[in-house]
Protein backbone atom coordinates (compact mmCIF):
# COMPACT_ATOMS: atom_id res chain seq x y z
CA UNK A 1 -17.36 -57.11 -23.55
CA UNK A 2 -14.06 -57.65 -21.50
CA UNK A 3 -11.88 -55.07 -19.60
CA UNK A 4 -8.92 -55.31 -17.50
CA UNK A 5 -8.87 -54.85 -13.74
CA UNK A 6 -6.77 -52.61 -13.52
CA UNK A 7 -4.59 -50.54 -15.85
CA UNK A 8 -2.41 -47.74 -15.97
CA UNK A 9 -0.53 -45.41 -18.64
CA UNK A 10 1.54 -42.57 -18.15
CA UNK A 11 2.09 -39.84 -20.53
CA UNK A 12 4.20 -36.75 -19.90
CA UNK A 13 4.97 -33.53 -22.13
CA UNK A 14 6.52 -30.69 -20.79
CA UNK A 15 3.54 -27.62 -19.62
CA UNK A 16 5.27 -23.86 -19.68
CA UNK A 17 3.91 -21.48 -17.03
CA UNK A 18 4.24 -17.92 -16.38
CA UNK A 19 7.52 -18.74 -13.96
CA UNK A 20 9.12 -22.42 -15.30
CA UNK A 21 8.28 -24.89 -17.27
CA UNK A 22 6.86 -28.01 -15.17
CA UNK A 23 6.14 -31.67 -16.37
CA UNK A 24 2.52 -32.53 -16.65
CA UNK A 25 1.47 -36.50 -16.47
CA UNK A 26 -1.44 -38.30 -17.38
CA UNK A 27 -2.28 -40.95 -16.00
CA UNK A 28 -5.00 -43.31 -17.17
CA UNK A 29 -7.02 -45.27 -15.15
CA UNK A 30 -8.86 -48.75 -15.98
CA UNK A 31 -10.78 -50.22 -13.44
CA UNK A 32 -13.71 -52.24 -14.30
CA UNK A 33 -16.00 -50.07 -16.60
CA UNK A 34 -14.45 -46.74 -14.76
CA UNK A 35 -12.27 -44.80 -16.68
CA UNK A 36 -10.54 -41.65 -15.39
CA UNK A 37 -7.80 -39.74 -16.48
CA UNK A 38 -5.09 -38.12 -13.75
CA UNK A 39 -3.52 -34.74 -13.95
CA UNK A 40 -0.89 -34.56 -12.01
CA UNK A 41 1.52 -31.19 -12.32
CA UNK A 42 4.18 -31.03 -9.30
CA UNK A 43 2.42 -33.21 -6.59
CA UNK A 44 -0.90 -31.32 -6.87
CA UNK A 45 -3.41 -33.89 -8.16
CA UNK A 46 -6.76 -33.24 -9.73
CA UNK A 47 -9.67 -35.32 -11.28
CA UNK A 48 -10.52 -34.37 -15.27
CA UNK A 49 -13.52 -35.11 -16.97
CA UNK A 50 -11.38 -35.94 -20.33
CA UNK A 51 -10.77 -39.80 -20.99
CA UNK A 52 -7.91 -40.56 -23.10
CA UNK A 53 -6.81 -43.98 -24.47
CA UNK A 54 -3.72 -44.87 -25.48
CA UNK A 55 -3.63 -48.22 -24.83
CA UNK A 56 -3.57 -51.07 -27.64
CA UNK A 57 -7.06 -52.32 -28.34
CA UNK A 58 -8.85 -50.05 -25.75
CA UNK A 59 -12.87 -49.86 -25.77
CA UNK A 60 -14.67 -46.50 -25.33
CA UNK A 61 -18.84 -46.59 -25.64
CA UNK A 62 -20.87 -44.34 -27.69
CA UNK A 63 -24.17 -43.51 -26.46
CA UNK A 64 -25.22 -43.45 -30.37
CA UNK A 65 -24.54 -46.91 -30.46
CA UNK A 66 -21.06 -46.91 -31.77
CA UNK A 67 -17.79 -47.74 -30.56
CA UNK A 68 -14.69 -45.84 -30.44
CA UNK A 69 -11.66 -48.30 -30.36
CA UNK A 70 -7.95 -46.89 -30.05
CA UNK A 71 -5.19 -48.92 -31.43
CA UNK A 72 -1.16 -48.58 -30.81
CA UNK A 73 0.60 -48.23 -34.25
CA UNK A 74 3.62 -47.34 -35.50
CA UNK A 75 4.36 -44.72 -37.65
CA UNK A 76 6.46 -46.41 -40.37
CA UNK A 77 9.26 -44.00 -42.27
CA UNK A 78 12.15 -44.29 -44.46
CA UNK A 79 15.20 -43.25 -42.70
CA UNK A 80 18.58 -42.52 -44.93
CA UNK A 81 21.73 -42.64 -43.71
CA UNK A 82 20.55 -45.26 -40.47
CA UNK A 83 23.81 -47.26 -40.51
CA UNK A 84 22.84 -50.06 -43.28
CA UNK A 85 25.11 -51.51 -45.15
CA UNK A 86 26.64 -49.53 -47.56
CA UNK A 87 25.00 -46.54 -46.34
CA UNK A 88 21.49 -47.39 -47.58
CA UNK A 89 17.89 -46.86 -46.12
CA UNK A 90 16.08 -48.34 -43.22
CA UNK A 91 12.86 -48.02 -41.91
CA UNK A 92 12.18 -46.01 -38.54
CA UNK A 93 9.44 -46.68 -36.42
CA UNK A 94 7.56 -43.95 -34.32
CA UNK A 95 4.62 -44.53 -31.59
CA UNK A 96 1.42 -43.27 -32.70
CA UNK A 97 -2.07 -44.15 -32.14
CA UNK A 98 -5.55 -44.38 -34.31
CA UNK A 99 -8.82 -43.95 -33.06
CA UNK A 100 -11.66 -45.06 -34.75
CA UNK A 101 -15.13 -43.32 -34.31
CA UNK A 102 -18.02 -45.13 -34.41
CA UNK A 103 -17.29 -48.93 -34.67
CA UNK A 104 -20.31 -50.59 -35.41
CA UNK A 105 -21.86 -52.62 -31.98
CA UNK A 106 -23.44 -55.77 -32.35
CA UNK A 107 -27.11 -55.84 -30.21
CA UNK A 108 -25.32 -58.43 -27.77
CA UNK A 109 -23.10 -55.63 -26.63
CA UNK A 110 -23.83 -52.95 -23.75
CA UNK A 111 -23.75 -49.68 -24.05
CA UNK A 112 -23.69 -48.11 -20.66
CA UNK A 113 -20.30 -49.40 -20.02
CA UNK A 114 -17.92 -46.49 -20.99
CA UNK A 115 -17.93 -42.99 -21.85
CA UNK A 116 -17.02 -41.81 -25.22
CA UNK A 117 -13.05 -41.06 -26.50
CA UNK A 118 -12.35 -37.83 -25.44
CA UNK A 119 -8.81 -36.46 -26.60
CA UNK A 120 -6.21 -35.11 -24.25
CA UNK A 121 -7.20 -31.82 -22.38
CA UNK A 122 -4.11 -30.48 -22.57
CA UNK A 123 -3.42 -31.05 -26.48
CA UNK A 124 0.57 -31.95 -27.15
CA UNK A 125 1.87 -31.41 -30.62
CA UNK A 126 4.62 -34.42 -30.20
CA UNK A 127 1.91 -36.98 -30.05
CA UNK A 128 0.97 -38.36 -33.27
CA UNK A 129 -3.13 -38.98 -32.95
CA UNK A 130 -5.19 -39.67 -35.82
CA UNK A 131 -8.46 -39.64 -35.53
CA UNK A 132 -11.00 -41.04 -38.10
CA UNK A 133 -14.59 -41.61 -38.88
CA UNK A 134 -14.90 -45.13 -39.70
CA UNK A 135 -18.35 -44.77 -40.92
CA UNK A 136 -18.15 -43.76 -44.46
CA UNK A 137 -16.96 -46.02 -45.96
CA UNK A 138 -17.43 -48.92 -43.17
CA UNK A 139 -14.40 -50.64 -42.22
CA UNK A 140 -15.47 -54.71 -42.93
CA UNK A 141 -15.16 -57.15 -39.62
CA UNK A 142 -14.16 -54.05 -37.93
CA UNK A 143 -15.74 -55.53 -34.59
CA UNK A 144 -12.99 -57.85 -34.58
CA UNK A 145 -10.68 -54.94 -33.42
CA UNK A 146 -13.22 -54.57 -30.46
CA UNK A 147 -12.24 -58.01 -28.56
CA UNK A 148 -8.67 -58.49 -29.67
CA UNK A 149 -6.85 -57.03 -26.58
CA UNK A 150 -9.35 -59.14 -24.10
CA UNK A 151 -8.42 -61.88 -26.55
CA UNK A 152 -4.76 -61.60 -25.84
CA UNK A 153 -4.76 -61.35 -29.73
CA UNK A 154 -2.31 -58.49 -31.24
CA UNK A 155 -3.45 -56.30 -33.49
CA UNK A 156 -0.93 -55.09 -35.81
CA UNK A 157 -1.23 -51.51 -36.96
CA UNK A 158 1.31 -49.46 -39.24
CA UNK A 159 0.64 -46.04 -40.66
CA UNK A 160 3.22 -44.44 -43.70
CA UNK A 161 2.84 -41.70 -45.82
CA UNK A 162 1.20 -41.99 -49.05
CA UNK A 163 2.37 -39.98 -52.24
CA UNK A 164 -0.65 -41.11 -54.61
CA UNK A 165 0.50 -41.87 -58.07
CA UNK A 166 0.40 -38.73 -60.60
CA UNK A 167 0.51 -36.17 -57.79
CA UNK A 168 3.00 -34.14 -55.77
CA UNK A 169 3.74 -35.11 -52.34
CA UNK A 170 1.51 -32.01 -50.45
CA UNK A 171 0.16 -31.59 -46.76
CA UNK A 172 -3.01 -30.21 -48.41
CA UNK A 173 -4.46 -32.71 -48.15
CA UNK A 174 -2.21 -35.11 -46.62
CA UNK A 175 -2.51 -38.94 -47.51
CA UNK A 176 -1.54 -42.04 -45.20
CA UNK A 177 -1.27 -45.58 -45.85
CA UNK A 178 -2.85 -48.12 -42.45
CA UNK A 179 -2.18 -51.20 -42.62
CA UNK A 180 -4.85 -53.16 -40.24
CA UNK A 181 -4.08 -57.10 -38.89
CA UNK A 182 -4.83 -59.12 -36.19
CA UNK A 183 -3.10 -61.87 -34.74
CA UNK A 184 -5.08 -65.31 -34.97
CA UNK A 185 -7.87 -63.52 -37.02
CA UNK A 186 -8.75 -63.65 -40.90
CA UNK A 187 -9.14 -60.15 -40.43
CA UNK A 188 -6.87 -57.63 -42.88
CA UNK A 189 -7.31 -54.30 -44.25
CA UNK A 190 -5.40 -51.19 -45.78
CA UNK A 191 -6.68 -47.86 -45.57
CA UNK A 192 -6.19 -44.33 -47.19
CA UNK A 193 -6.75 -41.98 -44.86
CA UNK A 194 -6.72 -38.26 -46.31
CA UNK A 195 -6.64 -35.32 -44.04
CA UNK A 196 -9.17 -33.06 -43.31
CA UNK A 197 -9.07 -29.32 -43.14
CA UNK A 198 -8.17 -27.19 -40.15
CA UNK A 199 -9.27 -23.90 -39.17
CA UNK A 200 -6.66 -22.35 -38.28
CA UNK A 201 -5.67 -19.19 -36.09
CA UNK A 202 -3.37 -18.10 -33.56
CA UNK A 203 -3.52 -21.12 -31.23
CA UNK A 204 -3.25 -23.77 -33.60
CA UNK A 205 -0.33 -26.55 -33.39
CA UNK A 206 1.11 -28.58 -36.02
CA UNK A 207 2.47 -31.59 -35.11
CA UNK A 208 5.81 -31.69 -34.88
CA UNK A 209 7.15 -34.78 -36.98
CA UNK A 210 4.57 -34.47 -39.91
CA UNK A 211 3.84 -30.35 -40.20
CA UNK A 212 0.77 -31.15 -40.04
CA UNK A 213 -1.94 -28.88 -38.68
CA UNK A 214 -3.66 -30.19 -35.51
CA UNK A 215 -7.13 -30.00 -34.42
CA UNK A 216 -8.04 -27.81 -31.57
CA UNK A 217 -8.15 -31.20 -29.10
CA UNK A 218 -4.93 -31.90 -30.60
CA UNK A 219 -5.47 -35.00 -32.85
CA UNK A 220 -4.45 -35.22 -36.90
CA UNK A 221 -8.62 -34.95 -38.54
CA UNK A 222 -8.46 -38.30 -41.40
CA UNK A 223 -11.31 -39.77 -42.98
CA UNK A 224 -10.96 -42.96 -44.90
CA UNK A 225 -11.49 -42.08 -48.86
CA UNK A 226 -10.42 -45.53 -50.07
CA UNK A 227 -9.65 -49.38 -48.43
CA UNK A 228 -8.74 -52.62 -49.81
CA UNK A 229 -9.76 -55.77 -47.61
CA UNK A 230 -9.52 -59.83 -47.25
CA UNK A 231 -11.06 -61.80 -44.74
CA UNK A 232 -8.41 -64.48 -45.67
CA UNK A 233 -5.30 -64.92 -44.30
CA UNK A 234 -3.79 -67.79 -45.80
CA UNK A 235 -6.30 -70.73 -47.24
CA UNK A 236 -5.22 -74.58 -48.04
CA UNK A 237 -6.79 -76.30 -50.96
CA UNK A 238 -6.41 -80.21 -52.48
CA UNK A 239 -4.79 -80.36 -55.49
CA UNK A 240 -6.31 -80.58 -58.51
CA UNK A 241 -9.77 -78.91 -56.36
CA UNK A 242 -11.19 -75.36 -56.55
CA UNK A 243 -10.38 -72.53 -54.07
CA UNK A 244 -11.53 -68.73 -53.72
CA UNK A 245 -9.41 -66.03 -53.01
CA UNK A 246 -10.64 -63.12 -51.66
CA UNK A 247 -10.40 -59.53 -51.72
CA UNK A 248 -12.95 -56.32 -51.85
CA UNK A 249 -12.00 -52.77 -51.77
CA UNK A 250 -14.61 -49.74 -51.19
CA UNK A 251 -14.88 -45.98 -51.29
CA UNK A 252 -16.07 -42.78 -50.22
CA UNK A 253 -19.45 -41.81 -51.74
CA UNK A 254 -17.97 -39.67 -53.97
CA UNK A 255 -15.96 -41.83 -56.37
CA UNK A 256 -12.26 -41.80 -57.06
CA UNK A 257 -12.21 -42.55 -60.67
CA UNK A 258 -15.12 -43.53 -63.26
CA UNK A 259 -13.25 -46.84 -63.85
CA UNK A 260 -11.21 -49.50 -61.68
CA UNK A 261 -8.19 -51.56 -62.65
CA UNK A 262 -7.77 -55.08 -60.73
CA UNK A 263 -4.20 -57.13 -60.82
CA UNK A 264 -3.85 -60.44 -59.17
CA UNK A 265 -0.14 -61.54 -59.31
CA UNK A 266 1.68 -64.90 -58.04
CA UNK A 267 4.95 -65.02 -56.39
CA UNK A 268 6.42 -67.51 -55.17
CA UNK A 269 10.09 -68.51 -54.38
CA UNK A 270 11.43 -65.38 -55.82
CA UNK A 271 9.65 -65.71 -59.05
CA UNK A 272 6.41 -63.68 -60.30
CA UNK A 273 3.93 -63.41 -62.72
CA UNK A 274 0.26 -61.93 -63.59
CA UNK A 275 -2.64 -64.23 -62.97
CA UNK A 276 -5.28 -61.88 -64.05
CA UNK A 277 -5.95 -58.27 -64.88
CA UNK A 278 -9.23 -56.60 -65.39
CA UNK A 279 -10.59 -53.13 -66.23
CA UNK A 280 -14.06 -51.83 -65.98
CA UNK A 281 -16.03 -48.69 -65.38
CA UNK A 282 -17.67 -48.13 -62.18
CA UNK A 283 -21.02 -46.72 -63.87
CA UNK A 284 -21.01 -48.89 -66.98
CA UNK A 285 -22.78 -52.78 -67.80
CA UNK A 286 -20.35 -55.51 -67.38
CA UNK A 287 -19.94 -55.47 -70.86
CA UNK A 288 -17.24 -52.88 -70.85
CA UNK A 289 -14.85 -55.44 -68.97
CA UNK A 290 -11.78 -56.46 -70.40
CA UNK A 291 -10.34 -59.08 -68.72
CA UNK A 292 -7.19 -61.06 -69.29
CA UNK A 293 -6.52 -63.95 -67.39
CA UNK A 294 -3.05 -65.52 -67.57
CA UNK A 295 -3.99 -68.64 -66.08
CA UNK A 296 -6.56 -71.04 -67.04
CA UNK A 297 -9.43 -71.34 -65.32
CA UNK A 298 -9.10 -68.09 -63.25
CA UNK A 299 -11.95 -65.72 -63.12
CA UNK A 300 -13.28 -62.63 -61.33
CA UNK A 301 -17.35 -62.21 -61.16
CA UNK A 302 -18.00 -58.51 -63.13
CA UNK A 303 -21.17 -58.35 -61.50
CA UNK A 304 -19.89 -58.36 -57.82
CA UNK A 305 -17.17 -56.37 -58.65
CA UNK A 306 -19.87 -53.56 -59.89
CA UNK A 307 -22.57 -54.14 -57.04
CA UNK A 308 -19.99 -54.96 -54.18
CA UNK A 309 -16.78 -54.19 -54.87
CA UNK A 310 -15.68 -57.69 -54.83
CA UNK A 311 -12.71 -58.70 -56.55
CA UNK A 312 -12.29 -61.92 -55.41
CA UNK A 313 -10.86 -64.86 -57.30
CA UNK A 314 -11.28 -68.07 -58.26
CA UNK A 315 -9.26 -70.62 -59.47
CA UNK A 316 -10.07 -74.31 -60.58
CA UNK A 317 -8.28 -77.23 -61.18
CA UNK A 318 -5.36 -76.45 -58.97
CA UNK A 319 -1.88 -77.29 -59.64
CA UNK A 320 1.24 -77.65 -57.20
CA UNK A 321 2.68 -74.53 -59.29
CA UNK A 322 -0.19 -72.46 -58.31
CA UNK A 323 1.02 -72.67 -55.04
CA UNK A 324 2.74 -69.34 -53.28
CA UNK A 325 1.69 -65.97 -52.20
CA UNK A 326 -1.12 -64.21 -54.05
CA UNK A 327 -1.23 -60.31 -54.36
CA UNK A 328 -5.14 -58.29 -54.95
CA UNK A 329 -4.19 -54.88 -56.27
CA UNK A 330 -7.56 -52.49 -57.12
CA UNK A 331 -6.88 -49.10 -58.64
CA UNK A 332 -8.86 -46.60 -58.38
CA UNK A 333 -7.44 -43.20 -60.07
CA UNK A 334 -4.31 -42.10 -58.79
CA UNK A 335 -4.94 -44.31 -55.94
CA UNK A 336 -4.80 -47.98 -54.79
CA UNK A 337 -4.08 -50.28 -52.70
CA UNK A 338 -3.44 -54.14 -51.80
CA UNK A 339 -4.20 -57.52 -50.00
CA UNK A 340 -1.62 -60.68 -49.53
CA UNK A 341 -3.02 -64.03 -49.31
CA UNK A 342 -0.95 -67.29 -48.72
CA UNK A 343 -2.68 -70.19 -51.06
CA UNK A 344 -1.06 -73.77 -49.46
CA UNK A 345 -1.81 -76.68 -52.05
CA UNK A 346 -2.55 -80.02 -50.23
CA UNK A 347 -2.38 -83.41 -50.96
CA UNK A 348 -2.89 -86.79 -48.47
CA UNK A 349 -0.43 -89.44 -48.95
CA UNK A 350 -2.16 -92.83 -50.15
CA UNK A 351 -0.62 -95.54 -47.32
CA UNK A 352 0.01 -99.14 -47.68
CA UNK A 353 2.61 -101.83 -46.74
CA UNK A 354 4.78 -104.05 -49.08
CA UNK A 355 2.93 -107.63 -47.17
CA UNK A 356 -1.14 -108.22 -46.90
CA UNK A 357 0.19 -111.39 -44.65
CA UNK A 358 3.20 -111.57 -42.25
CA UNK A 359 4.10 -114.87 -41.27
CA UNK A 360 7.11 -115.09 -38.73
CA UNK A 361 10.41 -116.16 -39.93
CA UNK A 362 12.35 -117.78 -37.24
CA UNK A 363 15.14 -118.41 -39.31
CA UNK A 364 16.01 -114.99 -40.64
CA UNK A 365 14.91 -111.24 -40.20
CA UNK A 366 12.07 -109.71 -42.54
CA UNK A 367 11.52 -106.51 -43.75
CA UNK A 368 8.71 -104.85 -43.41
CA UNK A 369 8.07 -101.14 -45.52
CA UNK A 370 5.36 -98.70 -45.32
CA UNK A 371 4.85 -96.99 -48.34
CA UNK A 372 3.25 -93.19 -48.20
CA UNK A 373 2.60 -91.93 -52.10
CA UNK A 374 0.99 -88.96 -54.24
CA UNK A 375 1.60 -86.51 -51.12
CA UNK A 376 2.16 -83.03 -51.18
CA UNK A 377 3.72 -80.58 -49.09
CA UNK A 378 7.10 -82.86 -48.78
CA UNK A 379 7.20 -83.00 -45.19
CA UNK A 380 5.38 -86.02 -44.15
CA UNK A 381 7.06 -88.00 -41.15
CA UNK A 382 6.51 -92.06 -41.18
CA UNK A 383 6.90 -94.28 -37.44
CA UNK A 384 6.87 -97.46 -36.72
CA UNK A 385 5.12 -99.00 -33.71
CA UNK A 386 4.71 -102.43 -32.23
CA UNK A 387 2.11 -104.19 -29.69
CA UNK A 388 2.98 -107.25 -27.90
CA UNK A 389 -0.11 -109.68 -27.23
CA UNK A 390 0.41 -109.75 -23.91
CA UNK A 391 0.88 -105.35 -23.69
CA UNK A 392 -2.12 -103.12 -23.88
CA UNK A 393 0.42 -99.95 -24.94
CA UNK A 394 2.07 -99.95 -28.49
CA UNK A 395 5.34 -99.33 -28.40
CA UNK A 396 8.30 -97.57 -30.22
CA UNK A 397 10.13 -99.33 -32.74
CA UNK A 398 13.66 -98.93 -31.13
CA UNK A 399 15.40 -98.80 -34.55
CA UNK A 400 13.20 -97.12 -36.65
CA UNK A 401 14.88 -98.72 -39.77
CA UNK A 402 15.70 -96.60 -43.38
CA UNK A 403 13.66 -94.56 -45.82
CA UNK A 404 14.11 -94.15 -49.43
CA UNK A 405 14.88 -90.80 -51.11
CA UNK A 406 12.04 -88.85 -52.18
CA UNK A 407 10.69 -89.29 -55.31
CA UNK A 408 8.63 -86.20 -56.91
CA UNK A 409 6.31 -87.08 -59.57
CA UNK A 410 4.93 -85.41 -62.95
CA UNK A 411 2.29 -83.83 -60.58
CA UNK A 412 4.79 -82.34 -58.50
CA UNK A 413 3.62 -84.65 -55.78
CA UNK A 414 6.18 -86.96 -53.56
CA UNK A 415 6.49 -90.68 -52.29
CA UNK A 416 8.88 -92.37 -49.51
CA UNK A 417 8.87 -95.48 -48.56
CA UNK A 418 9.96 -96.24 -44.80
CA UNK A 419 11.66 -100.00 -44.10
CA UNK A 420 11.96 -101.67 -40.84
CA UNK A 421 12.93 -105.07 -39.74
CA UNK A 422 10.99 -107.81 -38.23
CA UNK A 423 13.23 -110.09 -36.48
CA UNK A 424 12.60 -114.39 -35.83
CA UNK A 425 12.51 -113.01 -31.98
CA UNK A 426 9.15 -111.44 -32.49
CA UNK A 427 6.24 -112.78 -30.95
CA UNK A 428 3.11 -114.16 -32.82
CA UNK A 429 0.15 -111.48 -32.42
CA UNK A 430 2.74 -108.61 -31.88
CA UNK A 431 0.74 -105.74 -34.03
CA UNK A 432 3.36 -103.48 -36.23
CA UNK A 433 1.98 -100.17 -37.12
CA UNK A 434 2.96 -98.04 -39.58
CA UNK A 435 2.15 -93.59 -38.61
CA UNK A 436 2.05 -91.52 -40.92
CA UNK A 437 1.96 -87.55 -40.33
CA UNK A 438 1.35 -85.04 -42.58
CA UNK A 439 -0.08 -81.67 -43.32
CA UNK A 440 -2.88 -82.51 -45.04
CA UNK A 441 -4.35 -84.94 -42.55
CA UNK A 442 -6.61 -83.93 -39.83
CA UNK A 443 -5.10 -86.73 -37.47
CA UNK A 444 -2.01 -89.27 -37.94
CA UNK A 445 -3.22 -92.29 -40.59
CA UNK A 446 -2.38 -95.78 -39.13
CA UNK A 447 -2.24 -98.99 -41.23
CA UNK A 448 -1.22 -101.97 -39.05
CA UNK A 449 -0.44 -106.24 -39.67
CA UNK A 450 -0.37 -108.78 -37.27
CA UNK A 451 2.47 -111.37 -37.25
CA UNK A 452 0.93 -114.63 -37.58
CA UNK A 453 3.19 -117.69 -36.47
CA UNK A 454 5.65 -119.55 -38.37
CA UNK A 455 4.24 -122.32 -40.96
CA UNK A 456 6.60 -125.90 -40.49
CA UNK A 457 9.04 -126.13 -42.75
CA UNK A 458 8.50 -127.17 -46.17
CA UNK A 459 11.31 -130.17 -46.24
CA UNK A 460 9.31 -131.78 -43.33
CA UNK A 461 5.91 -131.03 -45.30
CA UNK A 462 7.79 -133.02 -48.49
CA UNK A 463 9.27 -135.81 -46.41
CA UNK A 464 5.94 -136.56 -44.55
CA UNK A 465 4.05 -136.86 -47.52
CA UNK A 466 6.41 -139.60 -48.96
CA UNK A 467 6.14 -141.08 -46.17
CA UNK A 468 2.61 -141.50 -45.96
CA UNK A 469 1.97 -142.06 -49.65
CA UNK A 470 5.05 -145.48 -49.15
CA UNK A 471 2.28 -146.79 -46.17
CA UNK A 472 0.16 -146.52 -48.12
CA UNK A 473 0.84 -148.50 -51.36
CA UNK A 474 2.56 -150.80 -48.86
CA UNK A 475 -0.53 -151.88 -47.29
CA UNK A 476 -2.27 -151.80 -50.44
CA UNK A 477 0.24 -153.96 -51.83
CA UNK A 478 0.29 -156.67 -48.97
């Protein structure tokens, strides 16, 4: 496990006193595996046993075992009347911060490094702190989060409100959407967190933005009832091959619902449409599924979708129109949730040149074409190189001739054709290489041809010979 030198945050929140209201800081200390929090109130400075972490992607050690990792969020919101055009809605954005309890620890990991989370001493009802018990039910790849700051990776975190469907918007409980991603990872989730109850009495604070009451350390009590995950970004497949898309949800021990709906939709250059749909109960055989699949050869595995709670798809004989972004929805009651996947369809261009020979003309210029076919995506870029024999380093073709327009087949596949000129000036041996570049190729694909020297011409071959067969029957004659 990695930790910064050295950092620092500062908090402030106004602290009212029998005689005037004063500003109290915190500042947070990092050094090594040391972490301290700073009080200071007017100059006068004092040490506190709390440790607070605001800080994106932050680390604090349970003795149980467990981490505690704290993650900078925003708290997402529809604003009306923000200055959009036409006076319509925008979306404000508010700092807040998550702290998950008890991420799991791998055995490789110490755990005499840090202290345990410990919220702010002096408890402020303008900061927006959930806190949640990632335990039940376990947050998948959630040690990912634990290395993505020393990483340098970004961990993207947004929070909303969350009205689920049927009920009236209420703060008792309260639901919230979390939308969990980190940069460079396969690593995405979405969370319903649902508050938990206060006790309340004469000291306790509800947070000022939400109305919602605060615990008595200050923090907004969540547990996670319901999450929807991928460990899937964004795959590539060949065409015409066989990918898996996938998705999982779980939920609290207590179930939402007796059955589950599951949607996976298409879109894909502004255009939609259902892939497949399912329906099953939670404590019933697979035979109660009813499945309707949109597409051919798309299926979802009943059985891991009862034992697991995986929804994940499959899809066979892929076609350039399967191509686009894929959404999981799972239902569970009034509640649900989604994943986004990116599916990429792929397809290496087949490369050849118009000559299997290439004898120099000295007369006239030649051309020379390169031929790149059955490719998909469209963007494939085609150079032409050269190698004198008396160079070790190819070089450049200085005019790197014409191409063709692109021609898309049945298949939805493409071909170009690139055409460059070989001039009488060349020099037998020079090696011309065609590059080709595209997506679906690892590295570059080179197909080369070696000028071989001009052949006498043909009128000279003709004369010769009648010149030698006239000897001939002339001394035969004699």
């Amino acid at each position: 496990m990695c930790f910064r030198t050295l950092r620092m945050l500062k908090l402030d929140h106004p602290k009212r006193t029998s005689t005037r209201t004063e500003r109290l800081y915190f500042y947070l200390f990092i050094a090594g595996n040391n972490i301290s929090l700073m009080n200071i109130t007017d100059g006068a400075k004092r040490e506190s046993e709390s440790s607070l972490v605001f800080k994106e992607g932050t680390i604090v050690m349970r003795p149980d075992g467990g981490a505690d990792v704290v993650l900078s969020c925003s708290l997402v919101e529809e604003g009306v009347g923000m200055g959009g055009m036409g006076g319509g809605s925008l979306f404000s954005r508010t700092p807040a911060t998550l702290v998950l309890r008890d991420v799991p620890v791998g055995p490789d990991e110490s755990l005499d490094t840090l202290t345990p989370f410990v919220p702010p001493s002096v408890p402020d009802p303008d900061l927006i702190l959930f806190e949640n018990k990632v335990s039940s039910p376990e947050i998948p790849n959630a040690g990912m989060l634990l290395h993505a700051d020393c990483n340098e990776q970004e961990v993207m975190c947004e929070i909303s409100r969350y009205t689920p469907r049927g009920l009236q918007e209420s703060s008792d409980p309260a639901y919230f959407m979390v939308s969990l991603s980190v940069e460079g990872l396969d690593f995405s989730t979405s969370l319903i967190l649902q508050t938990l109850p206060v006790e309340k009495d004469q000291t306790t604070l509800t947070q000022s933005k939400l109305s919602l009451p605060l615990s008595q350390s200050g923090t907004l009590l969540t547990k996670v009832i319901f999450l929807v995950f991928s460990d899937i970004n964004s795959v590539s497949a060949p065409l015409r091959g066989d990918v898996l898309l996938n998705c999982g949800f779980k939920q609290e021990e207590t179930p939402l619902a007796p059955d589950v709906g599951l949607e996976w939709r298409l879109q894909h250059r502004g255009r939609g449409r259902k892939v497949l749909e399912m329906k099953t109960k939670l404590d019933d055989t697979e035979e109660a599924t009813v499945v309707h699949g949109e597409r051919n050869g798309s299926s979802v595995d009943a059985a891991l979708l009862l034992s697991e709670g995986n929804v994940s798809m499959s899809l066979t004989q892929l076609k350039v129109v399967d191509e686009g972004t894929y959404i999981c929805t799972v239902n569970l009651g009034h509640f649900h949730a989604q994943q986004v996947i990116q599916l990429h369809i792929i397809q290496p261009p087949q490369v050849s040149l118009s000559e299997e020979k290439l004898v120099l003309n000295t007369n006239s210029p030649q051309t020379l074409s390169c031929h790149c076919a059955k490719y998909y995506p469209l963007d494939a870029q085609m150079e032409w190189f050269f190698l004198p024999p008396t160079e070790t380093e190819p070089k450049l073709f200085p005019n790197q001739g014409s191409l063709s327009s692109h021609r898309q087949h049945g298949d939805g596949t493409f071909t170009l054709s690139s055409h460059v000129t070989i001039l009488p000036s060349f020099s037998p041996g020079t090696k011309i290489t065609c590059r080709v570049t595209h997506p679906a190729l690892d590295d570059p694909l080179h197909i080369s041809i070696v000028v071989e020297p001009a052949q006498p011409d043909s009128y000279w071959w003709v004369l010769g010979f009648l010149v030698v067969t006239v000897l001939f029957f002339y001394q035969v004659m004699k």
